[in-house]
Amino acid sequence: MKTGLKIGVLGAGQLGRMLALAGYPLDIDFVFLDPAVEACAAPLGEHIHADYSDEAALAEFCSRVDLATFEFENVPNAAAEFVAARVPLHPGPRALTAGQDRLSEKALFTSLGIPVPTHAAVDSRDDLDAAVAITGLPAVLKTRRMGYDGKGQAVLRTPADLDAAWAAIGGQPLILEAFVPFEREVSCLAVRSTSGEMAFYPLVENVHRAGILRTATPTVNDPLQAIGEQHARRVAEHLGYVGVLAFEFFVAGKQLIANEIAPRVHNSGHWTIEAAETSQFENHLRAIAGLPLGSTELRGACAMVNYIGLAPDIEAASRLPGVHTHLYGKTPKPQRKIGHATVTAADAAALQSRLAALLAILPDGG
Ligand code: AMP
């Protein structure tokens, strides 16, 4: 790899910010393109403030970089194709679009032998009745595109919930999924290099609150690790994937049931900054820059806690041993991720007490 590489990133949120923080020690500079007024990665590189459909801006972006990636998976396919025609884009447009539509994403998983929840497409109010006959209740009605952090979703518990759910999100392509009575939710973070080398982080156990990730804890010797890796490998190899791929699953018995993939670094991997030999951000950069991958080994007990809406008092958090705070420079808003902390400790018992101390000072009471 030549030194002084310049990488273009489509999107300039906190994931872009943490990519840049991992890139500077490797002498990598960054150009971000993002339409948001408040783009929190912008202070860490050059920022082209433009819409993803602005071809002049995309051309300018390509002219300034050696290669490109994205940190926002809802970049329009046309923008990805435009960039990929001019500079190497990793992951490529095919990988980007694979996860953009929940229905075709599930068809992909099924074609690769990966279990998915029972589901049906819903394009009309009549379809919704027909879909409920297939999935049964409870079920989760979701928009097929653009959903994140539980947005664009409605849980149907009884037939009386159907009209309200349709009124809330109907009129656009939807999918109805049987509600999976999961024991746990886990994610598999995989990374694949340009040469096809792959590495996997330990499965991460994720706890959500109101559809938003609250805590993420890497597992140790999880019995489902090999299955998670097998599923992620199949998808990555099928897509010719390069970079970090996050694969979210429901755990039901001995099975991993696929929920969704994110073709990018992922919130459930933020703990890797302090607690893995190589962070997901560095490994993503290594992968797309054609470098050998770094070790994904866990350094010790750890957990990640998202700061949602409000951050704790920084002085109080700074007094707590083993608490590593990351603030994204975003304006606090209800239900908005504005930062996170990785809590590290020598062992599981010490981790629990450090976590309890942090949760006790969170504005929402943990
Ligand atoms: P998603 O945006 O699809 O990741 O959904 C957000 C969260 O809603 C998931 O992490 C689960 O906690 C819950 N959820 C979504 N789909 C289902 C399902 N089919 N069964 C059970 N819980 C679900």
mmCIF file of N, CA, C and O and ligand atoms in Angstrom, residues 102 106 117-118 138-142 147-151 153 155 176-182 185 206-213 248-250 257-260, ligand 1:
data_model
loop_
_atom_site.group_PDB
_atom_site.id
_atom_site.type_symbol
_atom_site.label_atom_id
_atom_site.label_comp_id
_atom_site.label_asym_id
_atom_site.label_seq_id
_atom_site.Cartn_x
_atom_site.Cartn_y
_atom_site.Cartn_z
ATOM 1 N N ARG A 102 -35.414 -5.444 2.651
ATOM 2 C CA ARG A 102 -35.516 -6.575 3.579
ATOM 3 C C ARG A 102 -36.044 -7.849 2.926
ATOM 4 O O ARG A 102 -35.747 -8.950 3.398
ATOM 5 N N LYS A 106 -33.745 -11.327 2.475
ATOM 6 C CA LYS A 106 -34.150 -12.641 3.003
ATOM 7 C C LYS A 106 -34.079 -13.711 1.915
ATOM 8 O O LYS A 106 -33.718 -14.858 2.185
ATOM 9 N N PRO A 117 -36.771 -15.725 9.472
ATOM 10 C CA PRO A 117 -38.122 -15.841 10.030
ATOM 11 C C PRO A 117 -39.134 -16.057 8.895
ATOM 12 O O PRO A 117 -38.906 -15.596 7.769
ATOM 13 N N THR A 118 -40.235 -16.738 9.197
ATOM 14 C CA THR A 118 -41.326 -16.846 8.224
ATOM 15 C C THR A 118 -41.764 -15.422 7.889
ATOM 16 O O THR A 118 -41.895 -14.577 8.784
ATOM 17 N N PRO A 138 -47.923 -13.257 17.331
ATOM 18 C CA PRO A 138 -47.468 -11.909 16.974
ATOM 19 C C PRO A 138 -46.554 -11.916 15.740
ATOM 20 O O PRO A 138 -45.958 -12.932 15.409
ATOM 21 N N ALA A 139 -46.484 -10.730 15.116
ATOM 22 C CA ALA A 139 -45.641 -10.558 13.939
ATOM 23 C C ALA A 139 -45.147 -9.113 13.914
ATOM 24 O O ALA A 139 -45.678 -8.254 14.626
ATOM 25 N N VAL A 140 -44.123 -8.877 13.110
ATOM 26 C CA VAL A 140 -43.570 -7.521 13.022
ATOM 27 C C VAL A 140 -43.707 -7.034 11.580
ATOM 28 O O VAL A 140 -43.224 -7.680 10.654
ATOM 29 N N LEU A 141 -44.415 -5.900 11.423
ATOM 30 C CA LEU A 141 -44.584 -5.288 10.104
ATOM 31 C C LEU A 141 -43.484 -4.237 9.944
ATOM 32 O O LEU A 141 -43.286 -3.395 10.825
ATOM 33 N N LYS A 142 -42.754 -4.316 8.823
ATOM 34 C CA LYS A 142 -41.604 -3.407 8.638
ATOM 35 C C LYS A 142 -41.618 -2.822 7.234
ATOM 36 O O LYS A 142 -42.025 -3.505 6.286
ATOM 37 N N GLY A 147 -35.414 1.417 6.840
ATOM 38 C CA GLY A 147 -35.685 1.326 8.281
ATOM 39 C C GLY A 147 -34.373 1.212 9.049
ATOM 40 O O GLY A 147 -33.416 0.635 8.563
ATOM 41 N N TYR A 148 -34.309 1.790 10.212
ATOM 42 C CA TYR A 148 -33.157 1.588 11.097
ATOM 43 C C TYR A 148 -33.563 1.935 12.516
ATOM 44 O O TYR A 148 -34.535 2.666 12.727
ATOM 45 N N ASP A 149 -32.835 1.379 13.485
ATOM 46 C CA ASP A 149 -33.116 1.649 14.897
ATOM 47 C C ASP A 149 -34.605 1.508 15.224
ATOM 48 O O ASP A 149 -35.171 2.328 15.961
ATOM 49 N N GLY A 150 -35.246 0.491 14.669
ATOM 50 C CA GLY A 150 -36.645 0.230 15.006
ATOM 51 C C GLY A 150 -37.625 1.178 14.340
ATOM 52 O O GLY A 150 -38.837 1.100 14.569
ATOM 53 N N LYS A 151 -37.116 2.099 13.479
ATOM 54 C CA LYS A 151 -38.030 3.032 12.799
ATOM 55 C C LYS A 151 -38.703 2.300 11.644
ATOM 56 O O LYS A 151 -38.112 1.417 11.030
ATOM 57 N N GLN A 153 -41.404 0.379 11.901
ATOM 58 C CA GLN A 153 -41.807 -0.970 12.330
ATOM 59 C C GLN A 153 -43.007 -0.900 13.246
ATOM 60 O O GLN A 153 -43.170 0.060 13.987
ATOM 61 N N VAL A 155 -45.306 -3.730 15.789
ATOM 62 C CA VAL A 155 -45.532 -5.094 16.256
ATOM 63 C C VAL A 155 -47.038 -5.345 16.276
ATOM 64 O O VAL A 155 -47.808 -4.531 16.795
ATOM 65 N N LEU A 176 -43.957 -8.526 6.299
ATOM 66 C CA LEU A 176 -44.425 -8.985 7.603
ATOM 67 C C LEU A 176 -43.581 -10.188 8.000
ATOM 68 O O LEU A 176 -43.420 -11.128 7.222
ATOM 69 N N GLU A 177 -43.018 -10.120 9.215
ATOM 70 C CA GLU A 177 -42.194 -11.234 9.708
ATOM 71 C C GLU A 177 -42.848 -11.826 10.950
ATOM 72 O O GLU A 177 -43.326 -11.081 11.821
ATOM 73 N N ALA A 178 -42.829 -13.157 11.033
ATOM 74 C CA ALA A 178 -43.264 -13.792 12.284
ATOM 75 C C ALA A 178 -42.367 -13.281 13.405
ATOM 76 O O ALA A 178 -41.167 -13.085 13.199
ATOM 77 N N PHE A 179 -42.944 -13.028 14.554
ATOM 78 C CA PHE A 179 -42.149 -12.600 15.705
ATOM 79 C C PHE A 179 -41.345 -13.807 16.197
ATOM 80 O O PHE A 179 -41.915 -14.846 16.529
ATOM 81 N N VAL A 180 -40.028 -13.666 16.222
ATOM 82 C CA VAL A 180 -39.166 -14.778 16.642
ATOM 83 C C VAL A 180 -39.016 -14.716 18.164
ATOM 84 O O VAL A 180 -38.533 -13.705 18.688
ATOM 85 N N PRO A 181 -39.450 -15.766 18.883
ATOM 86 C CA PRO A 181 -39.307 -15.743 20.354
ATOM 87 C C PRO A 181 -37.852 -16.040 20.730
ATOM 88 O O PRO A 181 -37.533 -17.114 21.222
ATOM 89 N N PHE A 182 -36.997 -15.058 20.463
ATOM 90 C CA PHE A 182 -35.556 -15.314 20.611
ATOM 91 C C PHE A 182 -35.117 -15.337 22.066
ATOM 92 O O PHE A 182 -35.704 -14.673 22.922
ATOM 93 N N GLU A 185 -30.132 -11.934 21.116
ATOM 94 C CA GLU A 185 -29.796 -11.413 19.793
ATOM 95 C C GLU A 185 -28.281 -11.304 19.742
ATOM 96 O O GLU A 185 -27.659 -10.798 20.690
ATOM 97 N N ASN A 206 -26.343 -8.650 21.873
ATOM 98 C CA ASN A 206 -26.888 -7.294 21.786
ATOM 99 C C ASN A 206 -28.230 -7.178 22.501
ATOM 100 O O ASN A 206 -29.099 -8.026 22.331
ATOM 101 N N VAL A 207 -28.366 -6.113 23.279
ATOM 102 C CA VAL A 207 -29.644 -5.853 23.944
ATOM 103 C C VAL A 207 -30.187 -4.532 23.411
ATOM 104 O O VAL A 207 -29.465 -3.515 23.397
ATOM 105 N N HIS A 208 -31.425 -4.568 22.931
ATOM 106 C CA HIS A 208 -32.054 -3.373 22.367
ATOM 107 C C HIS A 208 -33.080 -2.813 23.337
ATOM 108 O O HIS A 208 -33.669 -3.540 24.129
ATOM 109 N N ARG A 209 -33.269 -1.514 23.235
ATOM 110 C CA ARG A 209 -34.355 -0.876 23.989
ATOM 111 C C ARG A 209 -35.094 0.024 23.009
ATOM 112 O O ARG A 209 -34.457 0.860 22.358
ATOM 113 N N ALA A 210 -36.396 -0.170 22.901
ATOM 114 C CA ALA A 210 -37.221 0.566 21.932
ATOM 115 C C ALA A 210 -36.595 0.513 20.531
ATOM 116 O O ALA A 210 -36.537 1.513 19.822
ATOM 117 N N GLY A 211 -36.104 -0.669 20.157
ATOM 118 C CA GLY A 211 -35.557 -0.864 18.809
ATOM 119 C C GLY A 211 -34.142 -0.334 18.618
ATOM 120 O O GLY A 211 -33.572 -0.495 17.551
ATOM 121 N N ILE A 212 -33.565 0.306 19.642
ATOM 122 C CA ILE A 212 -32.213 0.870 19.516
ATOM 123 C C ILE A 212 -31.234 0.045 20.349
ATOM 124 O O ILE A 212 -31.533 -0.315 21.493
ATOM 125 N N LEU A 213 -30.063 -0.218 19.760
ATOM 126 C CA LEU A 213 -29.056 -0.982 20.498
ATOM 127 C C LEU A 213 -28.691 -0.249 21.784
ATOM 128 O O LEU A 213 -28.364 0.932 21.768
ATOM 129 N N GLU A 248 -26.669 -9.669 11.756
ATOM 130 C CA GLU A 248 -27.459 -9.753 12.994
ATOM 131 C C GLU A 248 -28.368 -10.975 12.963
ATOM 132 O O GLU A 248 -29.026 -11.233 11.960
ATOM 133 N N PHE A 249 -28.391 -11.681 14.101
ATOM 134 C CA PHE A 249 -29.175 -12.914 14.196
ATOM 135 C C PHE A 249 -30.039 -12.921 15.455
ATOM 136 O O PHE A 249 -29.682 -12.322 16.471
ATOM 137 N N PHE A 250 -31.123 -13.707 15.371
ATOM 138 C CA PHE A 250 -31.879 -14.099 16.565
ATOM 139 C C PHE A 250 -31.395 -15.496 16.937
ATOM 140 O O PHE A 250 -31.231 -16.349 16.065
ATOM 141 N N ILE A 257 -31.087 -17.455 13.475
ATOM 142 C CA ILE A 257 -32.043 -17.048 12.444
ATOM 143 C C ILE A 257 -31.652 -15.649 11.988
ATOM 144 O O ILE A 257 -31.528 -14.728 12.807
ATOM 145 N N ALA A 258 -31.441 -15.503 10.687
ATOM 146 C CA ALA A 258 -30.915 -14.235 10.169
ATOM 147 C C ALA A 258 -31.935 -13.116 10.323
ATOM 148 O O ALA A 258 -33.102 -13.275 9.957
ATOM 149 N N ASN A 259 -31.495 -11.986 10.850
ATOM 150 C CA ASN A 259 -32.333 -10.788 10.852
ATOM 151 C C ASN A 259 -31.914 -9.906 9.684
ATOM 152 O O ASN A 259 -32.641 -9.758 8.715
ATOM 153 N N GLU A 260 -30.701 -9.344 9.761
ATOM 154 C CA GLU A 260 -30.278 -8.485 8.652
ATOM 155 C C GLU A 260 -28.764 -8.358 8.624
ATOM 156 O O GLU A 260 -28.084 -8.636 9.607
HETATM 157 P P1 AMP B 1 -34.393 -4.515 12.929
HETATM 158 O O1 AMP B 1 -34.409 -3.069 12.516
HETATM 159 O O2 AMP B 1 -35.004 -5.420 11.917
HETATM 160 O O3 AMP B 1 -33.017 -4.970 13.342
HETATM 161 O O4 AMP B 1 -35.300 -4.620 14.246
HETATM 162 C C1 AMP B 1 -34.978 -3.941 15.448
HETATM 163 C C2 AMP B 1 -35.222 -4.841 16.638
HETATM 164 O O5 AMP B 1 -36.627 -5.231 16.686
HETATM 165 C C3 AMP B 1 -34.486 -6.174 16.575
HETATM 166 O O6 AMP B 1 -33.162 -6.043 17.020
HETATM 167 C C4 AMP B 1 -35.346 -7.026 17.495
HETATM 168 O O7 AMP B 1 -35.103 -6.723 18.857
HETATM 169 C C5 AMP B 1 -36.750 -6.568 17.135
HETATM 170 N N1 AMP B 1 -37.264 -7.415 16.032
HETATM 171 C C6 AMP B 1 -37.220 -7.122 14.712
HETATM 172 N N2 AMP B 1 -37.742 -8.127 13.969
HETATM 173 C C7 AMP B 1 -38.127 -9.085 14.828
HETATM 174 C C8 AMP B 1 -38.719 -10.386 14.672
HETATM 175 N N3 AMP B 1 -39.071 -10.883 13.470
HETATM 176 N N4 AMP B 1 -38.959 -11.114 15.791
HETATM 177 C C9 AMP B 1 -38.622 -10.625 17.019
HETATM 178 N N5 AMP B 1 -38.074 -9.408 17.235
HETATM 179 C C10 AMP B 1 -37.814 -8.648 16.165
#
